[in-house]
Amino acid sequence: MKAKIRLYVEQGLGVGQSIPLDRDQAHYLFGVMRQPVGAYIALFNGRDGEYLARIVEAGKRGGVLECETQSRLLQMPPDLWLCFAPIKKARTDFIVEKAAEMGAMRICPIQTEFTNSERIRRDRLQAHAVEAAEQCGGTYVPEVADLQRLDRLLDAWPTDRNIMFCDENLAGAGEVLGKATGDKWAILIGPEGGFSEAERKRLHAFPFTHAVSLGPRILRADTAAVAALTLWQTHLGDW
Amino acid sequence: MKAKIRLYVEQGLGVGQSIPLDRDQAHYLFGVMRQPVGAYIALFNGRDGEYLARIVEAGKRGGVLECETQSRLLQMPPDLWLCFAPIKKARTDFIVEKAAEMGAMRICPIQTEFTNSERIRRDRLQAHAVEAAEQCGGTYVPEVADLQRLDRLLDAWPTDRNIMFCDENLAGAGEVLGKATGDKWAILIGPEGGFSEAERKRLHAFPFTHAVSLGPRILRADTAAVAALTLWQTHLGDW
């Protein structure tokens, strides 16, 4: 028996656990998806793996699921952050979705000298990460951090976390990652206008920065994010 | 002197060449972008590299540019096709944009057993490829082929072209590409529902098929396309 619908819930999951549904969840499962009592739904909360749950009560304003068996163990992604400068709405949404799909642990929107974006809707981006995890069968949901200034982020940067710095005008990629040690990482993607000279200097001066190239063509920020995640995952991650 | 605007044109380019503009191009350059006579525009046609051209006439219904110097040589991408099953409109557009940005030579929409899409707007997708090349500084524009059935495409498949087959439930990626020979390639990405058993069998039976995994999570088709392009480019391409 396999559930067709995967649902993210906040509650703790375990065999025999009852999961009360809120109005939105009930509307989605019973109104939109037309699920009857007795149907099975896959539940995950980002902490306890995935459980197959049976619908035991279905109403307009709520309902109850009961967890029957664990269908998947929690699969944590590698300890990888994706730091990027938010761009246009659709492309920012896309980056968050892809980071969740491809296995980042934490998503950090950053403000650089050339970033246009003054604010983000953290809750909306977090909802995108949840939806991507629901779709891709993930049991973990990366946390979307608040928008932070790059200089402040670097002021407090933990020295045991490597930075994969996606800089322009560089050659070589695989060799760079092949030589690095440590398993805490962050990918850093700049805004459309690139990093400022001061930012580049500061980043290159860190001993834990590993600058890599993403090829001879100029990539948009969203393409760069997916390409960088692929390179990291294939060299150092769980692919 | 650097041009801020890049424009794709159909005409042949060369030093001293006059380029008459059509109504749409004139509207874009003079109406939307407010470019005056004397301003410089970067032109490319996918064949002759990039030329810096000066505006010598500007009107409502047309205008003339004159090529002064060649600013970039033609940079051909590797001989790589991206074959993918079209999905929802926005995600299909996205795949074409990314393929043009990341350096594919030819984009082949395919119909598989589980593909939902019955038709595509080839001209619209081709326009997306042009726009992506304009944006990313490319001098080559990949050709978007007509939608074709996978079985017919395989019937006529050239035996000297390798297939990087992005299949589910497989391990290892880099080793596979590392061992392959030949420099003609096609990346093959399935629809959301995956390939049918018959399609998978047929593909695995070819001596020129190289099956690779894209990690332990299920990727959406658009993510898979960008990830596969990255893997190919970093192992066998020009990154």
PDB file of C-alpha atoms in Angstrom, chain A residues 22-185:
ATOM      1  CA  ASP A  22      -6.572  22.012  10.883  1.00  0.00           C
ATOM      2  CA  ARG A  23      -9.106  23.649   8.607  1.00  0.00           C
ATOM      3  CA  ASP A  24      -6.676  24.175   5.689  1.00  0.00           C
ATOM      4  CA  GLN A  25      -5.388  20.616   5.807  1.00  0.00           C
ATOM      5  CA  ALA A  26      -8.954  19.251   5.970  1.00  0.00           C
ATOM      6  CA  HIS A  27      -9.981  21.429   3.054  1.00  0.00           C
ATOM      7  CA  TYR A  28      -7.018  20.203   1.007  1.00  0.00           C
ATOM      8  CA  LEU A  29      -7.401  16.485   1.789  1.00  0.00           C
ATOM      9  CA  PHE A  30     -11.184  16.175   1.771  1.00  0.00           C
ATOM     10  CA  GLY A  31     -12.318  19.102  -0.368  1.00  0.00           C
ATOM     11  CA  VAL A  32      -9.618  19.398  -3.015  1.00  0.00           C
ATOM     12  CA  MET A  33      -8.195  15.870  -3.097  1.00  0.00           C
ATOM     13  CA  ARG A  34     -11.504  14.109  -2.251  1.00  0.00           C
ATOM     14  CA  GLN A  35      -9.906  11.610   0.142  1.00  0.00           C
ATOM     15  CA  PRO A  36     -12.386   9.386   2.014  1.00  0.00           C
ATOM     16  CA  VAL A  37     -12.176   7.938   5.530  1.00  0.00           C
ATOM     17  CA  GLY A  38      -9.907   4.889   5.343  1.00  0.00           C
ATOM     18  CA  ALA A  39      -7.561   6.359   2.708  1.00  0.00           C
ATOM     19  CA  TYR A  40      -3.841   6.519   3.415  1.00  0.00           C
ATOM     20  CA  ILE A  41      -1.726   9.665   3.448  1.00  0.00           C
ATOM     21  CA  ALA A  42       2.060   9.884   3.833  1.00  0.00           C
ATOM     22  CA  LEU A  43       3.027  12.287   6.615  1.00  0.00           C
ATOM     23  CA  PHE A  44       6.388  13.843   7.449  1.00  0.00           C
ATOM     24  CA  ASN A  45       7.421  16.637   9.758  1.00  0.00           C
ATOM     25  CA  GLY A  46      11.093  17.091   8.910  1.00  0.00           C
ATOM     26  CA  ARG A  47      12.208  15.273  12.093  1.00  0.00           C
ATOM     27  CA  ASP A  48      10.646  11.795  12.402  1.00  0.00           C
ATOM     28  CA  GLY A  49      10.864  10.329   8.893  1.00  0.00           C
ATOM     29  CA  GLU A  50       7.673   9.443   7.028  1.00  0.00           C
ATOM     30  CA  TYR A  51       4.586   7.645   8.319  1.00  0.00           C
ATOM     31  CA  LEU A  52       1.642   6.092   6.554  1.00  0.00           C
ATOM     32  CA  ALA A  53      -1.464   7.457   8.221  1.00  0.00           C
ATOM     33  CA  ARG A  54      -5.088   6.409   7.769  1.00  0.00           C
ATOM     34  CA  ILE A  55      -7.924   8.922   7.695  1.00  0.00           C
ATOM     35  CA  VAL A  56     -10.167   8.111  10.658  1.00  0.00           C
ATOM     36  CA  GLU A  57     -12.289  11.262  10.696  1.00  0.00           C
ATOM     37  CA  ALA A  58     -13.044  13.654   7.858  1.00  0.00           C
ATOM     38  CA  GLY A  59     -14.983  16.886   8.243  1.00  0.00           C
ATOM     39  CA  LYS A  60     -15.294  20.315   6.678  1.00  0.00           C
ATOM     40  CA  ARG A  61     -13.417  22.052   9.428  1.00  0.00           C
ATOM     41  CA  GLY A  62     -11.025  19.341  10.521  1.00  0.00           C
ATOM     42  CA  GLY A  63     -10.315  15.640  10.719  1.00  0.00           C
ATOM     43  CA  VAL A  64      -8.027  13.043  12.273  1.00  0.00           C
ATOM     44  CA  LEU A  65      -5.317  10.836  10.828  1.00  0.00           C
ATOM     45  CA  GLU A  66      -3.768   7.889  12.619  1.00  0.00           C
ATOM     46  CA  CYS A  67      -0.160   6.881  11.958  1.00  0.00           C
ATOM     47  CA  GLU A  68       0.064   3.155  11.227  1.00  0.00           C
ATOM     48  CA  THR A  69       3.585   2.359  10.053  1.00  0.00           C
ATOM     49  CA  GLN A  70       6.810   4.199   9.428  1.00  0.00           C
ATOM     50  CA  SER A  71       7.362   4.208   5.673  1.00  0.00           C
ATOM     51  CA  ARG A  72      10.680   6.054   5.540  1.00  0.00           C
ATOM     52  CA  LEU A  73      13.481   6.880   7.934  1.00  0.00           C
ATOM     53  CA  LEU A  74      14.504  10.490   8.347  1.00  0.00           C
ATOM     54  CA  GLN A  75      17.076  11.247   5.681  1.00  0.00           C
ATOM     55  CA  MET A  76      19.103  14.284   6.689  1.00  0.00           C
ATOM     56  CA  PRO A  77      20.766  16.214   3.875  1.00  0.00           C
ATOM     57  CA  PRO A  78      24.492  16.981   4.069  1.00  0.00           C
ATOM     58  CA  ASP A  79      25.414  19.958   6.272  1.00  0.00           C
ATOM     59  CA  LEU A  80      25.176  22.379   3.365  1.00  0.00           C
ATOM     60  CA  TRP A  81      23.867  25.935   3.388  1.00  0.00           C
ATOM     61  CA  LEU A  82      22.833  27.765   0.261  1.00  0.00           C
ATOM     62  CA  CYS A  83      23.495  31.509   0.581  1.00  0.00           C
ATOM     63  CA  PHE A  84      22.157  33.589  -2.292  1.00  0.00           C
ATOM     64  CA  ALA A  85      21.143  37.142  -3.083  1.00  0.00           C
ATOM     65  CA  PRO A  86      17.380  37.209  -3.751  1.00  0.00           C
ATOM     66  CA  ILE A  87      16.355  38.266  -7.213  1.00  0.00           C
ATOM     67  CA  LYS A  88      12.986  38.585  -8.918  1.00  0.00           C
ATOM     68  CA  LYS A  89      10.169  36.827  -7.078  1.00  0.00           C
ATOM     69  CA  ALA A  90       9.666  33.860  -9.408  1.00  0.00           C
ATOM     70  CA  ARG A  91      13.382  33.141  -9.607  1.00  0.00           C
ATOM     71  CA  THR A  92      13.834  33.437  -5.853  1.00  0.00           C
ATOM     72  CA  ASP A  93      10.956  31.002  -5.325  1.00  0.00           C
ATOM     73  CA  PHE A  94      12.618  28.704  -7.809  1.00  0.00           C
ATOM     74  CA  ILE A  95      15.959  28.780  -5.991  1.00  0.00           C
ATOM     75  CA  VAL A  96      14.306  27.867  -2.684  1.00  0.00           C
ATOM     76  CA  GLU A  97      12.353  25.039  -4.327  1.00  0.00           C
ATOM     77  CA  LYS A  98      15.491  23.649  -5.978  1.00  0.00           C
ATOM     78  CA  ALA A  99      17.561  23.902  -2.791  1.00  0.00           C
ATOM     79  CA  ALA A 100      14.922  21.884  -0.925  1.00  0.00           C
ATOM     80  CA  GLU A 101      14.714  19.329  -3.745  1.00  0.00           C
ATOM     81  CA  MET A 102      18.449  18.945  -4.150  1.00  0.00           C
ATOM     82  CA  GLY A 103      19.285  18.527  -0.481  1.00  0.00           C
ATOM     83  CA  ALA A 104      20.438  21.719   1.197  1.00  0.00           C
ATOM     84  CA  MET A 105      20.134  21.889   4.974  1.00  0.00           C
ATOM     85  CA  ARG A 106      19.654  25.627   5.332  1.00  0.00           C
ATOM     86  CA  ILE A 107      18.766  28.411   2.927  1.00  0.00           C
ATOM     87  CA  CYS A 108      20.177  31.872   3.684  1.00  0.00           C
ATOM     88  CA  PRO A 109      18.994  34.852   1.627  1.00  0.00           C
ATOM     89  CA  ILE A 110      21.736  37.493   1.751  1.00  0.00           C
ATOM     90  CA  GLN A 111      21.987  41.161   0.931  1.00  0.00           C
ATOM     91  CA  THR A 112      25.181  42.108  -0.894  1.00  0.00           C
ATOM     92  CA  GLU A 113      26.355  45.499  -2.099  1.00  0.00           C
ATOM     93  CA  PHE A 114      24.731  44.953  -5.486  1.00  0.00           C
ATOM     94  CA  THR A 115      21.568  43.186  -4.293  1.00  0.00           C
ATOM     95  CA  ASN A 116      18.386  44.971  -5.288  1.00  0.00           C
ATOM     96  CA  SER A 117      16.080  43.170  -2.911  1.00  0.00           C
ATOM     97  CA  GLU A 118      15.410  44.987   0.365  1.00  0.00           C
ATOM     98  CA  ARG A 119      13.122  42.405   1.917  1.00  0.00           C
ATOM     99  CA  ILE A 120      11.859  38.889   1.434  1.00  0.00           C
ATOM    100  CA  ARG A 121       8.716  37.089   2.566  1.00  0.00           C
ATOM    101  CA  ARG A 122      10.402  34.481   4.757  1.00  0.00           C
ATOM    102  CA  ASP A 123       7.132  32.669   5.505  1.00  0.00           C
ATOM    103  CA  ARG A 124       6.284  32.360   1.834  1.00  0.00           C
ATOM    104  CA  LEU A 125       9.733  31.048   0.969  1.00  0.00           C
ATOM    105  CA  GLN A 126       9.504  28.569   3.856  1.00  0.00           C
ATOM    106  CA  ALA A 127       6.155  27.377   2.479  1.00  0.00           C
ATOM    107  CA  HIS A 128       7.854  26.811  -0.887  1.00  0.00           C
ATOM    108  CA  ALA A 129      10.506  24.684   0.802  1.00  0.00           C
ATOM    109  CA  VAL A 130       7.767  22.604   2.494  1.00  0.00           C
ATOM    110  CA  GLU A 131       5.924  22.140  -0.785  1.00  0.00           C
ATOM    111  CA  ALA A 132       9.108  21.075  -2.571  1.00  0.00           C
ATOM    112  CA  ALA A 133       9.796  18.499   0.151  1.00  0.00           C
ATOM    113  CA  GLU A 134       6.223  17.194  -0.160  1.00  0.00           C
ATOM    114  CA  GLN A 135       6.708  16.781  -3.914  1.00  0.00           C
ATOM    115  CA  CYS A 136      10.163  15.290  -4.025  1.00  0.00           C
ATOM    116  CA  GLY A 137       9.661  12.668  -1.339  1.00  0.00           C
ATOM    117  CA  GLY A 138      12.042  14.368   1.075  1.00  0.00           C
ATOM    118  CA  THR A 139      11.705  13.775   4.810  1.00  0.00           C
ATOM    119  CA  TYR A 140      13.636  16.914   5.735  1.00  0.00           C
ATOM    120  CA  VAL A 141      12.656  20.543   5.151  1.00  0.00           C
ATOM    121  CA  PRO A 142      15.483  23.085   4.991  1.00  0.00           C
ATOM    122  CA  GLU A 143      15.040  26.140   7.152  1.00  0.00           C
ATOM    123  CA  VAL A 144      14.810  29.455   5.332  1.00  0.00           C
ATOM    124  CA  ALA A 145      16.688  32.082   7.326  1.00  0.00           C
ATOM    125  CA  ASP A 146      15.844  35.766   7.482  1.00  0.00           C
ATOM    126  CA  LEU A 147      17.434  38.076   4.953  1.00  0.00           C
ATOM    127  CA  GLN A 148      20.842  39.048   6.301  1.00  0.00           C
ATOM    128  CA  ARG A 149      23.577  41.396   5.168  1.00  0.00           C
ATOM    129  CA  LEU A 150      26.563  39.536   3.752  1.00  0.00           C
ATOM    130  CA  ASP A 151      29.085  41.559   5.747  1.00  0.00           C
ATOM    131  CA  ARG A 152      27.289  40.762   9.019  1.00  0.00           C
ATOM    132  CA  LEU A 153      26.968  37.104   8.073  1.00  0.00           C
ATOM    133  CA  LEU A 154      30.714  36.983   7.416  1.00  0.00           C
ATOM    134  CA  ASP A 155      31.494  38.834  10.677  1.00  0.00           C
ATOM    135  CA  ALA A 156      29.971  35.915  12.569  1.00  0.00           C
ATOM    136  CA  TRP A 157      31.016  33.157  10.163  1.00  0.00           C
ATOM    137  CA  PRO A 158      31.995  29.885  11.881  1.00  0.00           C
ATOM    138  CA  THR A 159      35.596  29.145  10.871  1.00  0.00           C
ATOM    139  CA  ASP A 160      34.860  25.422  10.539  1.00  0.00           C
ATOM    140  CA  ARG A 161      32.395  25.996   7.686  1.00  0.00           C
ATOM    141  CA  ASN A 162      33.858  26.064   4.182  1.00  0.00           C
ATOM    142  CA  ILE A 163      32.521  28.441   1.590  1.00  0.00           C
ATOM    143  CA  MET A 164      32.123  27.344  -2.009  1.00  0.00           C
ATOM    144  CA  PHE A 165      32.376  30.766  -3.613  1.00  0.00           C
ATOM    145  CA  CYS A 166      30.906  30.887  -7.089  1.00  0.00           C
ATOM    146  CA  ASP A 167      32.945  33.661  -8.596  1.00  0.00           C
ATOM    147  CA  GLU A 168      33.145  34.794 -12.174  1.00  0.00           C
ATOM    148  CA  ASN A 169      36.262  34.674 -14.331  1.00  0.00           C
ATOM    149  CA  LEU A 170      37.806  31.609 -12.757  1.00  0.00           C
ATOM    150  CA  ALA A 171      38.893  28.277 -14.145  1.00  0.00           C
ATOM    151  CA  GLY A 172      38.573  24.783 -12.661  1.00  0.00           C
ATOM    152  CA  ALA A 173      35.871  23.417 -10.367  1.00  0.00           C
ATOM    153  CA  GLY A 174      36.157  19.740  -9.504  1.00  0.00           C
ATOM    154  CA  GLU A 175      39.791  19.930  -8.450  1.00  0.00           C
ATOM    155  CA  VAL A 176      38.994  22.731  -6.020  1.00  0.00           C
ATOM    156  CA  LEU A 177      36.316  20.747  -4.212  1.00  0.00           C
ATOM    157  CA  GLY A 178      38.375  17.561  -4.391  1.00  0.00           C
ATOM    158  CA  LYS A 179      41.139  19.123  -2.295  1.00  0.00           C
ATOM    159  CA  ALA A 180      38.944  20.644   0.415  1.00  0.00           C
ATOM    160  CA  THR A 181      38.474  19.077   3.849  1.00  0.00           C
ATOM    161  CA  GLY A 182      35.681  19.359   6.430  1.00  0.00           C
ATOM    162  CA  ASP A 183      32.032  18.490   6.008  1.00  0.00           C
ATOM    163  CA  LYS A 184      30.317  21.768   6.863  1.00  0.00           C
ATOM    164  CA  TRP A 185      29.770  23.861   3.779  1.00  0.00           C
TER     165      TRP A 185
END
